[in-house]
PDB file of C-alpha atoms in Angstrom:
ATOM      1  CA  UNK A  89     -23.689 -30.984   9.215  1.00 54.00           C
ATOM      2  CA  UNK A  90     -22.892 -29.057   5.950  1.00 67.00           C
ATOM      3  CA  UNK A  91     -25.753 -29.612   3.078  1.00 68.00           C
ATOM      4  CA  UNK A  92     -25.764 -27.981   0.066  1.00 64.00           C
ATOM      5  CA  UNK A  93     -29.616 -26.950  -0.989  1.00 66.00           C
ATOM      6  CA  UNK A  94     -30.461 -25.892  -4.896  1.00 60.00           C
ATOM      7  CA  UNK A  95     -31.755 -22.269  -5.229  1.00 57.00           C
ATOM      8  CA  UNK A  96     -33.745 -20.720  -8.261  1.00 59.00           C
ATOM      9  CA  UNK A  97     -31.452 -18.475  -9.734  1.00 60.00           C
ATOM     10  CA  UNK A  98     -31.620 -15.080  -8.817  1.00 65.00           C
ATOM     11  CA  UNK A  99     -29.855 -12.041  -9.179  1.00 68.00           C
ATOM     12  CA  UNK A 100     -28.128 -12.495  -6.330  1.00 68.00           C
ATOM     13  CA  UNK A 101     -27.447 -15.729  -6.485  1.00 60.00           C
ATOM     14  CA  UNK A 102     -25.860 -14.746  -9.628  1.00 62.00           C
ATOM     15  CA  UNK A 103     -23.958 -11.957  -7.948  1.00 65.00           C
ATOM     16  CA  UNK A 104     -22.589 -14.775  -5.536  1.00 66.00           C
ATOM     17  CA  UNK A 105     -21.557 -16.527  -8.251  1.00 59.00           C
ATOM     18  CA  UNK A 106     -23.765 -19.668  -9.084  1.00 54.00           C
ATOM     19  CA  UNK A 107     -27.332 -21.107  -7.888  1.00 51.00           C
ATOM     20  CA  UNK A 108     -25.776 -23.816  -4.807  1.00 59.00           C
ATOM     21  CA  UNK A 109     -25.058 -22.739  -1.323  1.00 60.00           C
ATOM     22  CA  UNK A 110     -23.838 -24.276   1.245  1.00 61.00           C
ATOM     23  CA  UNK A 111     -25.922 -24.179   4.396  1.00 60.00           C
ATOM     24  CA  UNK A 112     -24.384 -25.213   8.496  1.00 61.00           C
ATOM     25  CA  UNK A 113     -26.911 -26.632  10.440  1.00 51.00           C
TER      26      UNK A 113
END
């Protein structure tokens, strides 16, 4: 399954490009 979890923002979430990632199970 593919689920996309929320993040505090960061600065590397920031260098990634935004706060959401997607995570595979």
């Amino acid at each position: 399954n593919v689920r996309i979890v929320f993040h505090t923002l960061t600065k590397e979430d920031l260098a990634e490009g935004g706060v959401l990632r997607a995570d595979r199970d």
